[in-house]
Amino acid sequence: MVHSFKQGWQTLKSIFTGMGITIRHFFGPSVTLQYPDERDVLPKLARSKLFVNIDDCIGCNLCARACPVNCIDIETVKAGADVDLGKTSNGSQKRLWISRFVIDMAKCMYCDLCTYPCPTDCIYMVQEYEYSDFNRDNLVYKFSNLTPEKIAEVKETARIEAEEAEKKKAEEAAAKAARASKASDSRPSSVPGAARGIPGSAKGIPGKAKGIPGASKGVPGKAQGIPGAAKSIPGKAKGIPGAAKGVPGKAKSIPGTAKGVPGAAKSVPTAAKGVPGKAKGVPGAAKGVPGKAKSVPTAAKNVPGKAKSIPGTAKGVPGKAKSVPTSAKSVPGKAKSVPGTAKSVPGKAKGVPGKAKGVPGGGAAKVPGKSTAKQVPGKKPPKENKDNNTD
Amino acid sequence: MELTTLLFYFFSLLTIGSAIFMVFSKNIVHAAFALMFTLLGVAALYVLLFADFIAATQILVYVGGILILILFGVMLTTKGFTDNLKTLTTNLRPVSVVMTLVAAGMIYVLLTTTWPVAEIAEPEGTITGLGTLLLKEYILPFQVTGVLLLVAIIGALLMATKVKHQQ
Amino acid sequence: MIEIVQKGKSRPEMVINMGPQHPSTHGVLRLEVTLDGELVTHVRPHIGYLHRCFEKYGESVGDYGMVTPFTDRMDYVSAMNQEHGYVIAMERLLDIEVPERVEYIRVIMAELQRIASHLLAVGTFGLDLGAFTPFLYVFTEREKILDIFEKSSGARLLYNYMCIGGLMRDVDDDFKKDTEEFVRTFRPKITELQNLLTYNSIFIKRTAHIGVLPPKVALNYAASGPVLRGSGVKWDLRKNNPYSIYDRFDFDIPVGEGEVGTLGDCWDRYIVRVLEMEESCKIIEQALEAMPDEGDVQQNVPKRVRTKPGEIYARTETPRGELGYYIISDTSAKPYRIKARAPSFVNLSLLPAISRGSLMSDLVAIVGSIDIVLGEVDR
Amino acid sequence: MTWLESLPLAVFVMIPLVIILIYALFAIWMERKVAGFIQDRLGPMRVGGWHGWAQSFADLLKLIQKEDIIPAEASKFLFRFAPFLMFAASYAAFAVIPFSSAYMGSNIDIGVFYLLAITSLLTISVIMAGWASNNKWSLLGAMRTAAQMVSYEVPTIMAVLSVIIVAGSLNLMTVTEMQSGNDTLGFLPNWLIFQNPFLLVAFVIFFISILAESHRVPFDLPESESELVAGFQTEYSGMRWAMFMLAEYADMLLLSLLGAVLFFGGWNSPFGGFMDGPIWGFFWFMFKGMILVFVMMWIRWTLPRYRVDQLMYLCWSILIPLSFINFVLIALWEMLF
């Protein structure tokens, strides 16, 4: 009897002790953060997302080899002997075109092993952690800043050089050379007939491209990235909130914008942050409607006598003249204009190779105003844009 | 029609309908739940007769107690699924003959009796009256019932401990 | 009249599947429970829902250093301890001497991780028994530890912080201060937990005399960690077979004593974890005091791991028990064979033995008190 | 009475429904806030602005939109019917609660008795839901609930009876009226809990029992989510599940209000004549009820839950004998003083 009363008292006592503790916490402060409004300050070493400073990348493939889950995919093309690719920030000479530098963040396990072997420290983890997406494909980040045309061009060059080397060999052993040449033909890296005459279409409209907003993921005010094109037309393209949230990989996919400036299409995260208000909605090169890839012809026109065959080509492949892939994500009404640049597909402009070699960087600035068709604000870009997500 | 009359017919139908369902249902659990409606209907009829205490007792004892006991019995004693438990009708012919006769007799009585119609009068203090009756006039039956229940409880306890002992 | 219709084989028992999506199986464990009423007559754990081929991966992934992040993923609740075991195994295989500072940092990290892991274990144990609030209180403390980890390693859960021969990077500048601060504020929280949960009489009722694991059975099943110590067996590799620099510290090994119930019941396993957190605090304090302030954590890290044919078995004490790595090496860059002896897996095998005859609700308590991590069980 | 005449009656009986609905929305929000604050969190903060006050509305909206899933093998009618029966039982019991000196659903003599009788329907509806779901977890949960509720009805009734023999009436309005004013000493209100020392014990028994009756922690075995997934509610979704929640919260309020009537003077102001009157009476009554609800929540977020056999042990071996002894002692005290 006494025992059970004692036990009962113990029970009540322990319950009241517990309730005392919880009521103290009831009146105590909260330890949580109201997340989207308040954010925790991440330590500077926090590992949240991989980033590649492509300017410093020498294409050594060490990071891809260090990755335990193979989420990094690098493809390089040998630069010609006469081409100077510049140096990295720590002074090593770059010898390879990085035609493909893809990191699949959906696969990445954030182990940080890839960052240690990098000789130029160009791959590293950054603190950005809010990049979840509904589509797994959007977690594949592309860092190469070469346009498809440029890639095709450098590949063609590499192929020709390789072929020349082969020919030299072939002179020595003809049968052997024939076989070797076939093999090199079938390699994907040497697509014949790359359209090289096209770059520069965006550059040609410096005065008009006052703002190519919209490609950002919805809210213009948050577009953090700026495609390289902005750099090439400083002071004129007042605000080009770029393709996506500072993801350099997206910059590539605005062919019209970045085309003319291979190498310059650096992602400048946060650069465009304040800009969207100015983004007036003039698309870069074409109307954004496939089939009306007018900017391409005009761009080509400025390369007199050289790219003659291109207008017809671009028009002939309407389905493939696609505008910015990332812009497909933009919410109509917010992303007001879509830089709907057309692009002629490599392989079609067969007449061009060799002739337009000097174009990137050159004859672009002369594009007449008529090439800048105005994009209707609020219009959604064509659906098939997504397919154009090549690099 | 008056609301009370309407309610009376509604609850009568509920009672009879669910009773019929209960009798003819093959599934014993369904039958048990149908019994619940019957009991509730009866309770509502008690209310309409101003027997509020009886009505509440009806719910408390039959619905809250006995019916749950039945359900418990059904669910706990058969260790398989209750689906496997089916009611079976036997001796259908003799029973229907007898029941038809009984029903005919009852209907005859129902039709031939002249039912007195009285003014509705709400009785005052049903519990007080009940309490007085139970503790004065019917004290002996009341006590005997109590003893009977006590015996039942002791018996149940004994049976339960025996089963436990055997295990 | 009532007729009982026999449909096929009628069994007096009810078989239910607890899991793989059940709130209290701590992951994707599936328990096939045979019930007689609410009495458990038999339990069969079905595992493998989280199998990620750790061992096979380790043999194919590239080189020895690339295995470390996968060890994190075995017992993701105590990743530091998993790494610690692996790097110790590799260092013994390669005969690498580890700098003093690295050893101290590793021990501090491992002990912090032990506290974090035990906090999770006691929190979820309470959660299984219906006490939601202590779970969040201990999580607040766990977050502080994760903050310390994040500052130094950059990650909050899967660190990949230790590497063969050293550490991936040096600790944060505030590391010492943060850790001291944590230990100082953590001790009162243990007291609070004791008052709120441990000595709550309902909690005691739910855990005392439940799932009793006699010492002999525990040893026969090769149980380890708090499950073994809960049965009163004083066995802790940090003391019995010291690795790293654990022989330099002064700490006790708490064992279950059957304070409120039978020796080896759920409460004993629980209290061992709580007391171990205090011991870990002691170790951390001593280590912080003795830790050299300067030193390159990478100085003995081999540029390339070159192995000779050989084999090694190294075992360490993780929060869940004895974690052993058995590695066979050849001259290639990849391990020939890696086998991990996972304590959760071994401890889980106890479940049928100690849960027979208990109630359904006790089964939940027993699973919680064994504290398994399915990542480690399935590997 | 004709149809038209009964219209005001219909409005009259709807008043508790409105109270329950508003209270349920508030209580669900409150539960979350209490849980949040106790756990060093903030609880809902976003919907509606100030401290997420509209969270319950958002949830309601969500639940309305949800698909009404009925398992293929379920007993369809019973599955659909059970939540409504449960809520109907809770709601019907509010008829005899004296919300204020001016409002009471039905002023019948057997008030408490009726209330206890009608709440026994809750047990049936739980069994119905559990059985009709055709799910083992549901059935286990339902059996536990039924056993628990039937058992705890006994100590509840004993505790209520203890009050009744002091008050001398089953009518809750009468019970409340006799608690108005201050007691002989002058500073304590004339509430029953201060009138008889053994009523304090009765209150403890009553409170423990109503925790079990409304299946709250530490007696939340019917839904013990760590064991039985969600007990008898496992298969329910959308509005039917919301009906269960509504019934559960209504039950909580009902029993808390009953406690307020029986022990804390119902709608009587704690300050004697000060702040008295029908409207204030309603306020005080709900206030007292909500304090008991708050204590229930406070307990919920503090304690672990009992095991099913321990629950039964507590009921049959401790509470029932204790309540019987207490009952006799109260009767003796009443005879002596």
mmCIF file of C-alpha atoms in Angstrom, chain B residues 5 34 41 63 101 117 120 131 139-140 147 154:
data_model
loop_
_atom_site.group_PDB
_atom_site.id
_atom_site.type_symbol
_atom_site.label_atom_id
_atom_site.label_comp_id
_atom_site.label_asym_id
_atom_site.label_seq_id
_atom_site.Cartn_x
_atom_site.Cartn_y
_atom_site.Cartn_z
ATOM 1 C CA THR B 5 -44.864 12.868 -35.521
ATOM 2 C CA ALA B 34 -27.337 -2.702 -37.708
ATOM 3 C CA GLY B 41 -33.936 4.176 -32.830
ATOM 4 C CA VAL B 63 -24.965 0.816 -27.345
ATOM 5 C CA LEU B 101 -49.299 -17.187 -37.042
ATOM 6 C CA VAL B 117 -55.552 8.697 -26.766
ATOM 7 C CA ILE B 120 -49.272 14.730 -23.993
ATOM 8 C CA GLY B 131 -35.063 6.730 -7.522
ATOM 9 C CA ILE B 139 -35.863 -2.345 -3.023
ATOM 10 C CA LEU B 140 -35.846 -6.128 -2.880
ATOM 11 C CA VAL B 147 -26.412 -9.628 -6.135
ATOM 12 C CA ILE B 154 -17.233 -13.092 -9.843
#
